[in-house]
mmCIF file of C-alpha atoms in Angstrom:
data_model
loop_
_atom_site.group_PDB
_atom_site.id
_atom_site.type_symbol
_atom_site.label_atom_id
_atom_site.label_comp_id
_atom_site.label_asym_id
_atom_site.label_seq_id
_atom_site.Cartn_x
_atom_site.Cartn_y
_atom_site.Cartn_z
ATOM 1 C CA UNK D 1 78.809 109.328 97.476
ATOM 2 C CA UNK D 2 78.663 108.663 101.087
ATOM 3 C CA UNK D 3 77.238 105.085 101.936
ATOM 4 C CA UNK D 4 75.668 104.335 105.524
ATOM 5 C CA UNK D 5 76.274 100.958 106.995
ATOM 6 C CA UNK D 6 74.469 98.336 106.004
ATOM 7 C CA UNK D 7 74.956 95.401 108.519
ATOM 8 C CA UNK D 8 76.936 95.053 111.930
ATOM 9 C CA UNK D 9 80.426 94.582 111.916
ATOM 10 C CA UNK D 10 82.933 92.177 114.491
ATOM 11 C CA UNK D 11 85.074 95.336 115.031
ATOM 12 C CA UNK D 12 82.573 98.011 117.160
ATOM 13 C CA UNK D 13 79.433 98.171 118.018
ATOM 14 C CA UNK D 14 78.717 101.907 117.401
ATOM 15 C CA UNK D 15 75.802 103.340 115.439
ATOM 16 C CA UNK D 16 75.658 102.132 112.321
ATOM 17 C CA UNK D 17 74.635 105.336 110.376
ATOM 18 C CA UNK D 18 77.742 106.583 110.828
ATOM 19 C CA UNK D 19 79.845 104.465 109.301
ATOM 20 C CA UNK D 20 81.008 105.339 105.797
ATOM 21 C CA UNK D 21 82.425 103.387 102.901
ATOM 22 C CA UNK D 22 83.800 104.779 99.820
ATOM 23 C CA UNK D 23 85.642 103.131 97.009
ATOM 24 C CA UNK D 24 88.760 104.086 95.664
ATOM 25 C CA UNK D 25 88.343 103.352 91.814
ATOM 26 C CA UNK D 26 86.597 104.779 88.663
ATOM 27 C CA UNK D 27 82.750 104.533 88.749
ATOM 28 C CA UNK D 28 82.968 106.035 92.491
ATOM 29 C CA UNK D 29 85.188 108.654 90.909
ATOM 30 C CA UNK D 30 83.372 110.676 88.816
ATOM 31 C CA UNK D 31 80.057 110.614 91.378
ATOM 32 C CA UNK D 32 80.528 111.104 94.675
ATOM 33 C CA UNK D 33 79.613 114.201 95.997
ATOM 34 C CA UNK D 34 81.443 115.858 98.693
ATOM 35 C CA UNK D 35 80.946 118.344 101.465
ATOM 36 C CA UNK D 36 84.006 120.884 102.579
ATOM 37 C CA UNK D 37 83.933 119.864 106.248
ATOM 38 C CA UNK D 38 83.233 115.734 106.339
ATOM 39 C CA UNK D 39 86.246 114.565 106.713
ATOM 40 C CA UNK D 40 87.315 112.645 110.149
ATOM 41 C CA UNK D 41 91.002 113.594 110.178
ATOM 42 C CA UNK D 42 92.903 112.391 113.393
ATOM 43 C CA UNK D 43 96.107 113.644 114.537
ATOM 44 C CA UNK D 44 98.918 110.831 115.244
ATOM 45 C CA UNK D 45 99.330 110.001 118.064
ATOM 46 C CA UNK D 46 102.415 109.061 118.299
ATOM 47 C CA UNK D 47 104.964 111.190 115.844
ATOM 48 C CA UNK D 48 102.193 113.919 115.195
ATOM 49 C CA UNK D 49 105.118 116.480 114.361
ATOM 50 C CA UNK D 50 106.375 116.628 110.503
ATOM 51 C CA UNK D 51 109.087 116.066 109.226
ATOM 52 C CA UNK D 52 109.883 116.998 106.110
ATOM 53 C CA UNK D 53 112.284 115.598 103.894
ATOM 54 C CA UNK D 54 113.512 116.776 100.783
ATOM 55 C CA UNK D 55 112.728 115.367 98.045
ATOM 56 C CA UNK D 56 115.832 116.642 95.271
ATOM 57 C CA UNK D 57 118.461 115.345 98.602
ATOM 58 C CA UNK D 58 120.110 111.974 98.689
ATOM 59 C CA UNK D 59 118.442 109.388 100.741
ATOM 60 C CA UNK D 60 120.322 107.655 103.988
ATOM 61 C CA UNK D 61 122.126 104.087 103.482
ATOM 62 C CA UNK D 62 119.692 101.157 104.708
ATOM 63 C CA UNK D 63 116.421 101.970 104.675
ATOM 64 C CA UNK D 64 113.765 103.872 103.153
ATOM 65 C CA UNK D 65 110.401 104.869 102.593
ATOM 66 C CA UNK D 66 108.696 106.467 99.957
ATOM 67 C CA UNK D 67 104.705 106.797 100.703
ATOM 68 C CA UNK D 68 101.857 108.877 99.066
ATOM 69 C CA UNK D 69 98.438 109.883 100.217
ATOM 70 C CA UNK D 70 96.191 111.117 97.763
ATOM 71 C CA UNK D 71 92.973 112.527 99.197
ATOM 72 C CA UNK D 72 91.832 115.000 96.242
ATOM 73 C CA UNK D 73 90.670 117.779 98.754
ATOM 74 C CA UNK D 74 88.103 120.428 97.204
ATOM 75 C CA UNK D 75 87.322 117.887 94.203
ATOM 76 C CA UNK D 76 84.453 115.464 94.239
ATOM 77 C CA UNK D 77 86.220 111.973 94.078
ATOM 78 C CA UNK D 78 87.609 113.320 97.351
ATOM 79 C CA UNK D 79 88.705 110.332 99.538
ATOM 80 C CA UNK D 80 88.823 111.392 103.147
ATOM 81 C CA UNK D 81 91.166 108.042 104.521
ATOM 82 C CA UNK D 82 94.525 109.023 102.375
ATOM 83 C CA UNK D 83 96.183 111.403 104.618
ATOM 84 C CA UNK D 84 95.376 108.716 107.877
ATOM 85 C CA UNK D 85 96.969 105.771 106.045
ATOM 86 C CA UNK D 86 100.032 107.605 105.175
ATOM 87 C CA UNK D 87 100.449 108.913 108.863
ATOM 88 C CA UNK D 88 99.461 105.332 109.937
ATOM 89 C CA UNK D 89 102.226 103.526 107.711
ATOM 90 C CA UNK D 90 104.585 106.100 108.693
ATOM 91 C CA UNK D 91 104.576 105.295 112.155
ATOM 92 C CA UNK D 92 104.561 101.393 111.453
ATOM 93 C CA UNK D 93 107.824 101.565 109.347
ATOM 94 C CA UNK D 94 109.172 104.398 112.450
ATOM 95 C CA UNK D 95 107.817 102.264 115.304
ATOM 96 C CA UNK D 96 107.884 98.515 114.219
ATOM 97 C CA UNK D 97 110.687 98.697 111.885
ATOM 98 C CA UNK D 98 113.210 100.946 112.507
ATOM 99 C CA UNK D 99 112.647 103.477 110.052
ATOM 100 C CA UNK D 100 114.427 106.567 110.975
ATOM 101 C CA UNK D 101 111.842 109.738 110.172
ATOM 102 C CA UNK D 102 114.801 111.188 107.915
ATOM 103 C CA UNK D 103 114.504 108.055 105.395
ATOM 104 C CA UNK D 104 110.567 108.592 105.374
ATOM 105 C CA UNK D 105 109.828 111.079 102.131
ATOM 106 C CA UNK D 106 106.022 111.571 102.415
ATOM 107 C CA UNK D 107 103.605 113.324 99.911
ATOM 108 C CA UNK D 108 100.391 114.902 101.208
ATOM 109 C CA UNK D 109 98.068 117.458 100.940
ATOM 110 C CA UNK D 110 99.084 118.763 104.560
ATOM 111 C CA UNK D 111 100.051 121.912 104.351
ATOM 112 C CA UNK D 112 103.988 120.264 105.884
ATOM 113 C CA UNK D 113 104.295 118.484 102.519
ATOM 114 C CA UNK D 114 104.617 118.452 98.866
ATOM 115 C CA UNK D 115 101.690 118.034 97.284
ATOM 116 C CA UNK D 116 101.275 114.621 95.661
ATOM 117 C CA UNK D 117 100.962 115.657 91.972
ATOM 118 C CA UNK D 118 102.336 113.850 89.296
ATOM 119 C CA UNK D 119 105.852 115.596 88.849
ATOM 120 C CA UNK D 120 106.569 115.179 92.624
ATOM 121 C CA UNK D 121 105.460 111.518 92.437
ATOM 122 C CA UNK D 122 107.717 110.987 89.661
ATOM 123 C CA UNK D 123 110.471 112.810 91.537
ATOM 124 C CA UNK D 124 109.568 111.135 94.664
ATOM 125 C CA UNK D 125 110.375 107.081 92.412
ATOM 126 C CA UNK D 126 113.717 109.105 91.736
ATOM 127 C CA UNK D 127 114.308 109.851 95.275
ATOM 128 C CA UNK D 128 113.522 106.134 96.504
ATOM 129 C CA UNK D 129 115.782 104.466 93.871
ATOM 130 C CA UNK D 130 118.842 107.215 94.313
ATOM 131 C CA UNK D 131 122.087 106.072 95.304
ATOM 132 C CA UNK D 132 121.321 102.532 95.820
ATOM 133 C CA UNK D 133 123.875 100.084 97.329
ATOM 134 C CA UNK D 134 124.149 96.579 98.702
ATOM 135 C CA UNK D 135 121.707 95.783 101.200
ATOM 136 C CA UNK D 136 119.237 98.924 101.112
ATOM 137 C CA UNK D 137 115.543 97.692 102.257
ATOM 138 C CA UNK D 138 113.060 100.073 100.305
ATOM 139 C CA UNK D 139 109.214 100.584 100.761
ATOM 140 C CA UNK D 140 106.905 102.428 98.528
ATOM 141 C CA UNK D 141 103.420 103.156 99.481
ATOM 142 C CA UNK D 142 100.315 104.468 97.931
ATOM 143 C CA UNK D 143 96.880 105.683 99.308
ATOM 144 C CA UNK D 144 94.782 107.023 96.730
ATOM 145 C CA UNK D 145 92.606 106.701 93.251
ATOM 146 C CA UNK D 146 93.383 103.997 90.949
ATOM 147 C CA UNK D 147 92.271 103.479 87.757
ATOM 148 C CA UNK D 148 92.800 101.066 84.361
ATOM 149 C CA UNK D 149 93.095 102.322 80.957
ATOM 150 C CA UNK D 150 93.476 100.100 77.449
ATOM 151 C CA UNK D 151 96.756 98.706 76.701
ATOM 152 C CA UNK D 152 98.208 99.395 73.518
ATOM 153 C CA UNK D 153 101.369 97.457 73.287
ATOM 154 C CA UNK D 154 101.001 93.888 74.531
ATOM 155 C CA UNK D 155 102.267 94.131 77.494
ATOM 156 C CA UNK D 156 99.248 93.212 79.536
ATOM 157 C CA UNK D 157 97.725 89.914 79.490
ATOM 158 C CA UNK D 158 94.297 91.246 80.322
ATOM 159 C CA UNK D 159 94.753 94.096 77.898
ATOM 160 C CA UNK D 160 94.564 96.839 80.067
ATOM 161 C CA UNK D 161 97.381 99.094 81.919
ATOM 162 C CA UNK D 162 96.894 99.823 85.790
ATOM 163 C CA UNK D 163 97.204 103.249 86.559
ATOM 164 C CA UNK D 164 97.697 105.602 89.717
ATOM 165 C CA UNK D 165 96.242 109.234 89.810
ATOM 166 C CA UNK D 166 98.050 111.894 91.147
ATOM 167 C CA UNK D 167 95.941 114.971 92.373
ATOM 168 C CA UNK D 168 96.461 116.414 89.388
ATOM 169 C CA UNK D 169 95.831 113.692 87.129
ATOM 170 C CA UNK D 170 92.508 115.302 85.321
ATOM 171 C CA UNK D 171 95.376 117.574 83.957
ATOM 172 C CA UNK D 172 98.442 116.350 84.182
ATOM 173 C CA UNK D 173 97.180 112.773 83.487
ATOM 174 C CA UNK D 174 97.734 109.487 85.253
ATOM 175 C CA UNK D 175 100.784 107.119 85.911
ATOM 176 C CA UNK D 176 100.959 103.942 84.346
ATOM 177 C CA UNK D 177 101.828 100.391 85.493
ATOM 178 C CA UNK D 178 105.034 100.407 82.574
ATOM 179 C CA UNK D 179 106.695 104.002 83.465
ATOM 180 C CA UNK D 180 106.294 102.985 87.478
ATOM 181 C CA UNK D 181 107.961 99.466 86.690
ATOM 182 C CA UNK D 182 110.541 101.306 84.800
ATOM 183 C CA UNK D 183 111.001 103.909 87.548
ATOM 184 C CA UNK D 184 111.168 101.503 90.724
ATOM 185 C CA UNK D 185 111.568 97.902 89.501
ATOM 186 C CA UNK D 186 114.281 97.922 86.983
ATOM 187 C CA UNK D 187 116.690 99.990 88.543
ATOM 188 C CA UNK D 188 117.149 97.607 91.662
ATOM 189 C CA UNK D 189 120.580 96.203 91.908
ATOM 190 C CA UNK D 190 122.067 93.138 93.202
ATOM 191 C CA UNK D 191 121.316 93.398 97.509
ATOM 192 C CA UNK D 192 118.190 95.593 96.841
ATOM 193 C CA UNK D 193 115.035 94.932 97.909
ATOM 194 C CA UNK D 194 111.644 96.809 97.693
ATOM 195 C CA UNK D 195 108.620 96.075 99.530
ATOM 196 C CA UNK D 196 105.595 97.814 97.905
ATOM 197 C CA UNK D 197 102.168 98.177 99.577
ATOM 198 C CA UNK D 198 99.431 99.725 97.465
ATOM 199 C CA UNK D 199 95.948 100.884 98.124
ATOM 200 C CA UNK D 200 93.723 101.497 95.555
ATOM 201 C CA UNK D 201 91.083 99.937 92.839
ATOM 202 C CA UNK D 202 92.607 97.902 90.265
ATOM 203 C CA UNK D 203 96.319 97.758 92.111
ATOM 204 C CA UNK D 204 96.763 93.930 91.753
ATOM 205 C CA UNK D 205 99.474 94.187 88.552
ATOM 206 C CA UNK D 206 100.588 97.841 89.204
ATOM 207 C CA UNK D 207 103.669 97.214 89.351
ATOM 208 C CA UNK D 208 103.761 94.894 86.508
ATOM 209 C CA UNK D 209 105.841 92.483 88.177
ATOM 210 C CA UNK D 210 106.289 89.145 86.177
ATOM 211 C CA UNK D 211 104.736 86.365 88.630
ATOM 212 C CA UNK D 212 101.588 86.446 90.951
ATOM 213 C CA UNK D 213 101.311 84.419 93.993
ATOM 214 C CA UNK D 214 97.869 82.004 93.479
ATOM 215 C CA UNK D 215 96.346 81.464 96.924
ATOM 216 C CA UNK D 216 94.364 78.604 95.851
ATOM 217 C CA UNK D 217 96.850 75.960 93.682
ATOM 218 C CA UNK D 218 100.076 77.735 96.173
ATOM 219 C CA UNK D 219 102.158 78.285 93.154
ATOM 220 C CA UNK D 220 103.582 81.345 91.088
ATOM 221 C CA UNK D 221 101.490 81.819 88.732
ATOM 222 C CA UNK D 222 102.830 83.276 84.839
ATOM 223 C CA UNK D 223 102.665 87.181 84.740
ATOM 224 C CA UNK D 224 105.204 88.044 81.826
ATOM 225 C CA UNK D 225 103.767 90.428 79.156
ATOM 226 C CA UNK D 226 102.496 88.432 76.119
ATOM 227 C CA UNK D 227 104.803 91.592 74.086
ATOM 228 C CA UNK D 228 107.952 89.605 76.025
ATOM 229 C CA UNK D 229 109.125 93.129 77.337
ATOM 230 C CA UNK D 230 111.251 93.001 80.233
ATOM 231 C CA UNK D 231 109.719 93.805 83.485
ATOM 232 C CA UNK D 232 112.191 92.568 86.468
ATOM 233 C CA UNK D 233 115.100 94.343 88.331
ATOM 234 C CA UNK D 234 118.356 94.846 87.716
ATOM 235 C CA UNK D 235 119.161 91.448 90.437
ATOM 236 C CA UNK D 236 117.191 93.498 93.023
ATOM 237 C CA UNK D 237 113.917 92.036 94.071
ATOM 238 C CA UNK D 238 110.615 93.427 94.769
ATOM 239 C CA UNK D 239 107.554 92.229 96.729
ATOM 240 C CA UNK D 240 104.458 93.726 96.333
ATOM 241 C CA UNK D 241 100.685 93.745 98.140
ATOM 242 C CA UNK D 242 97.790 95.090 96.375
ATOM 243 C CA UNK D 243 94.654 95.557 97.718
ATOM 244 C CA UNK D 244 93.111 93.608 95.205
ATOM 245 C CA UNK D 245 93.245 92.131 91.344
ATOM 246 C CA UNK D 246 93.099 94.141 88.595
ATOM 247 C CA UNK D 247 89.525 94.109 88.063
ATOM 248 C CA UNK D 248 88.087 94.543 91.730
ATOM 249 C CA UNK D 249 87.437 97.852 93.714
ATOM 250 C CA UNK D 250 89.404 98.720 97.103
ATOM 251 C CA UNK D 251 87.560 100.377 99.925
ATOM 252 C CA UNK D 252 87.951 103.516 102.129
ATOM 253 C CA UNK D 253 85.801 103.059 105.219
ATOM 254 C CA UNK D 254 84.866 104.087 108.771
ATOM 255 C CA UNK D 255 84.184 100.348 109.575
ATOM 256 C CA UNK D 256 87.074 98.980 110.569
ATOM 257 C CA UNK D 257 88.747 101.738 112.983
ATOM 258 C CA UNK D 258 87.602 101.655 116.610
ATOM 259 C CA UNK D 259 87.721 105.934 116.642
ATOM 260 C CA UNK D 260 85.583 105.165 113.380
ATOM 261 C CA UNK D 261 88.344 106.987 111.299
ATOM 262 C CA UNK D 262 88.713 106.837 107.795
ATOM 263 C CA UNK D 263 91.179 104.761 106.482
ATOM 264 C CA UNK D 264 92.126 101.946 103.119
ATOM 265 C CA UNK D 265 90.662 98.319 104.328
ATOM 266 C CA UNK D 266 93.865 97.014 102.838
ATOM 267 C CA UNK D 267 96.469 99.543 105.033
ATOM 268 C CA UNK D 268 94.201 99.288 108.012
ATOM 269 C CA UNK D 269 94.196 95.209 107.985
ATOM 270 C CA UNK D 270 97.782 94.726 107.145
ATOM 271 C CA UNK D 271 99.393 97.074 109.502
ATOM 272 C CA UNK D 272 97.003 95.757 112.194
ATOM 273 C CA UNK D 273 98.010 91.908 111.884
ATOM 274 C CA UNK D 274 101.741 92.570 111.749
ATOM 275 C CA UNK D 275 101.783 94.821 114.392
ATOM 276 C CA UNK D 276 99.393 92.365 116.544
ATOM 277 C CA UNK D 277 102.316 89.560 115.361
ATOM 278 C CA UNK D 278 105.253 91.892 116.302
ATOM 279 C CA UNK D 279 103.509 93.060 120.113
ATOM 280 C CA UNK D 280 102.673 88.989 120.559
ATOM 281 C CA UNK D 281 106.396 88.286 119.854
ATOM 282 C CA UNK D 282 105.666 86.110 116.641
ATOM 283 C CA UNK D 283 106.341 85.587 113.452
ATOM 284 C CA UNK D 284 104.422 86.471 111.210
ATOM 285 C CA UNK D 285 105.045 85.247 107.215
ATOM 286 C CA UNK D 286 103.888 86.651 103.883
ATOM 287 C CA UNK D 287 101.029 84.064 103.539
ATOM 288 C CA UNK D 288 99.731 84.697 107.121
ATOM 289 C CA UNK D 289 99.368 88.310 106.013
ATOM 290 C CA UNK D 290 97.424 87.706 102.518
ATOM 291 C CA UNK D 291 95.493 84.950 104.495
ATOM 292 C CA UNK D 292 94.546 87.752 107.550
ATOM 293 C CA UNK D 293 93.708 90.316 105.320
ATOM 294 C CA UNK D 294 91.619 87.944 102.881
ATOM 295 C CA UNK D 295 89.879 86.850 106.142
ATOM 296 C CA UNK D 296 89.213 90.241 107.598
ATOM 297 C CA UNK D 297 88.030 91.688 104.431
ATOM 298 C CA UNK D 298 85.854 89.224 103.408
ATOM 299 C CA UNK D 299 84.082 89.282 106.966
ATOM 300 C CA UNK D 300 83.251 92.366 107.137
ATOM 301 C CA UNK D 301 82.111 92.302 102.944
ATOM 302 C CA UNK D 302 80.116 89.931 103.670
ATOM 303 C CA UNK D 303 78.250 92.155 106.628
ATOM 304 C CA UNK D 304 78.176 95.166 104.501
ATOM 305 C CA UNK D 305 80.851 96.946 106.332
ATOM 306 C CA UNK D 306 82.711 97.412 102.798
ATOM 307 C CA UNK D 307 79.077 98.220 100.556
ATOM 308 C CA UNK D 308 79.497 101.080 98.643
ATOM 309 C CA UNK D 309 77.207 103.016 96.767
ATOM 310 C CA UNK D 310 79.125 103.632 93.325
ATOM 311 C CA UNK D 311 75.983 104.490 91.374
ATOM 312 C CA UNK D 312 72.525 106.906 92.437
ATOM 313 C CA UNK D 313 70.093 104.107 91.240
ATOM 314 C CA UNK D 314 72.100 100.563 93.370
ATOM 315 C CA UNK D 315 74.069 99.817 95.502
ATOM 316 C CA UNK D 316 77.338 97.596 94.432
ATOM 317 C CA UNK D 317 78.912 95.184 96.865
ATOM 318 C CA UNK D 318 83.096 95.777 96.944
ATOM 319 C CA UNK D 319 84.699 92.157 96.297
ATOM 320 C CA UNK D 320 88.203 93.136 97.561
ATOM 321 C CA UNK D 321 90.742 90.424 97.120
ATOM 322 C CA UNK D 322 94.249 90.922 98.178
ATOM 323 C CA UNK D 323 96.823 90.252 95.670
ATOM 324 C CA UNK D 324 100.995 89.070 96.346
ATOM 325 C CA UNK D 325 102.670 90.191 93.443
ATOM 326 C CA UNK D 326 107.308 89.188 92.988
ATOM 327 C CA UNK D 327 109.992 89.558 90.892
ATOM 328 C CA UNK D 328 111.230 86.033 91.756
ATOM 329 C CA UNK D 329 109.447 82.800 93.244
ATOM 330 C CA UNK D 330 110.197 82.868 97.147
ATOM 331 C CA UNK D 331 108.712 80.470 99.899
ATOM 332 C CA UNK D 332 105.574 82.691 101.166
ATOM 333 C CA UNK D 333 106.203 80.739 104.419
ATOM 334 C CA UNK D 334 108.894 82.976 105.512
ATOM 335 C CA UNK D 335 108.931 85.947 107.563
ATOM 336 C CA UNK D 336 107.903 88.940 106.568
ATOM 337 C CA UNK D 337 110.613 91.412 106.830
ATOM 338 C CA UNK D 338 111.063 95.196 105.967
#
């Protein structure tokens, strides 16, 4: 359910009644309510045109960029910031990376698009791992519910799988942690590299990946499944953010965007302090970003900006903690790079 603003926030100064903040995870999922006209959609401003790629072709050499919005329109666990992340990462890989638009496959429930359900998700991991060779630079992206279920074979050290949810998932079911690590981590070959970025509750393992960066001792820490299953590449290598551990809530809110937009605290933080790095001509490295984020976050949580209202009878404060997730160790002191 819709939560006003409880505090004032570094980042704007307008009326604080009309800020929202909505969490992307399961006890917000099952009781929000939701209007049919409440959501703050803005246009992009720069690359507002679609375009479409298809999803059954074969991706260009180099790079490419697989990202899903998720915003559950005419259900009410609608989130109303999915379809402005995915048009705000899209023009961050275009703009600040060198993307070309024909490498950027994008799911949404825009009208342009394929709907994000789970069979076009799971064709969509297909379509970003197709054809790989030497040297490819992949990203995937997600915007959208997540959710954790029990784990039944070992494989999780905190006994429970991570899970995405498609807009179909209350039929088609949700996809786990173990079928996306099989789909986009093991195939990676030798040259390969995948950056994922993902935005939802209890992302911090979904990709399973075997070690987790620990911000506090600076180390790797141990993330290999107690079962001893396999879950690295193929001598690819993937990096992943979350937008928190495995047991926290992520936040959609109106608090952090200027225009008061809705968009994912973690996509809105991260694509602001690279792109602030990249216009200021520096370089910016993979511990500057968890650090920024971390920072940012835990402002504006501790303000109220990310308070959300998960239950009718109290209000629950989001602790958000960003999460750096590998395949291998790597120095987090060097440049981040797409």
């Amino acid at each position: 359910m819709d939560t006003d603003f409880l505090g004032t926030s570094k980042h704007l100064s307008q009326d604080r009644d009309k800020i929202i903040t909505e969490a992307k995870g399961i006890g917000h999922l099952f009781g929000r309510r939701s209007s049919g006209n409440d959501s703050p959609y803005t246009a992009s401003p720069s690359s507002s045109q679609h375009f479409c790629v298809s999803i059954s072709g074969r991706p260009p050499r180099g790079k490419r960029a697989f990202l899903c919005g998720v915003s559950y329109k005419k259900q009410k666990f609608r989130l109303r910031g999915a379809i402005n992340d995915v048009h705000s990462m899209r023009d961050f890989l275009v703009e600040q990376f060198n993307f070309p638009l024909d490498s950027v496959l994008i799911l949404s429930e825009e009208e342009s698009y394929k709907p994000p359900t789970r069979k076009n998700i799971e064709d969509g991991f297909k379509w970003l791992t197709r054809g790989l060779q030497f040297g490819d630079s992949l990203v995937f992206y997600y915007s959208g519910h997540g959710l954790r279920q029990a784990d039944f074979n070992g494989d999780e050290k905190d006994g429970f799988d991570e899970t995405l949810c498609p807009v179909d998932f209350l039929t088609e079911g949700m996809i786990l942690d173990n079928y996306i690590n099989e789909a986009i981590v093991r195939p990676l070959k030798l040259g390969v590299t995948l950056h994922a970025i993902i935005d939802s509750c209890h992302s911090g393992t979904m990709l399973d990946l075997p070690l987790v960066y620990n911000k506090i001792t600076g180390k790797w820490d141990d993330n290999r499944p107690p079962s001893g299953a396999s879950k690295g590449t193929n001598g690819g290598k993937v990096i992943c953010f979350s937008a928190c551990e495995d047991h926290q809530l992520a936040a959609d809110t109106s608090a952090l965007s200027p225009e008061k937009a809705m968009s994912g605290a973690m996509t809105y933080t991260f694509i602001t302090e690279v792109k602030e790095a990249i216009t200021n001509n520096r370089r910016i490295t993979y511990r500057e970003i968890l650090d920024s984020m971390d920072k940012t976050l835990d402002e504006d949580n501790k303000v109220g900006c990310l308070q959300a209202r998960i239950f009718q009878i109290f209000q629950r404060r989001i602790s958000q903690e960003p999460l750096l997730s590998s395949t291998e160790e790597f120095n987090v002191n060097t440049e981040f790079k797409l």
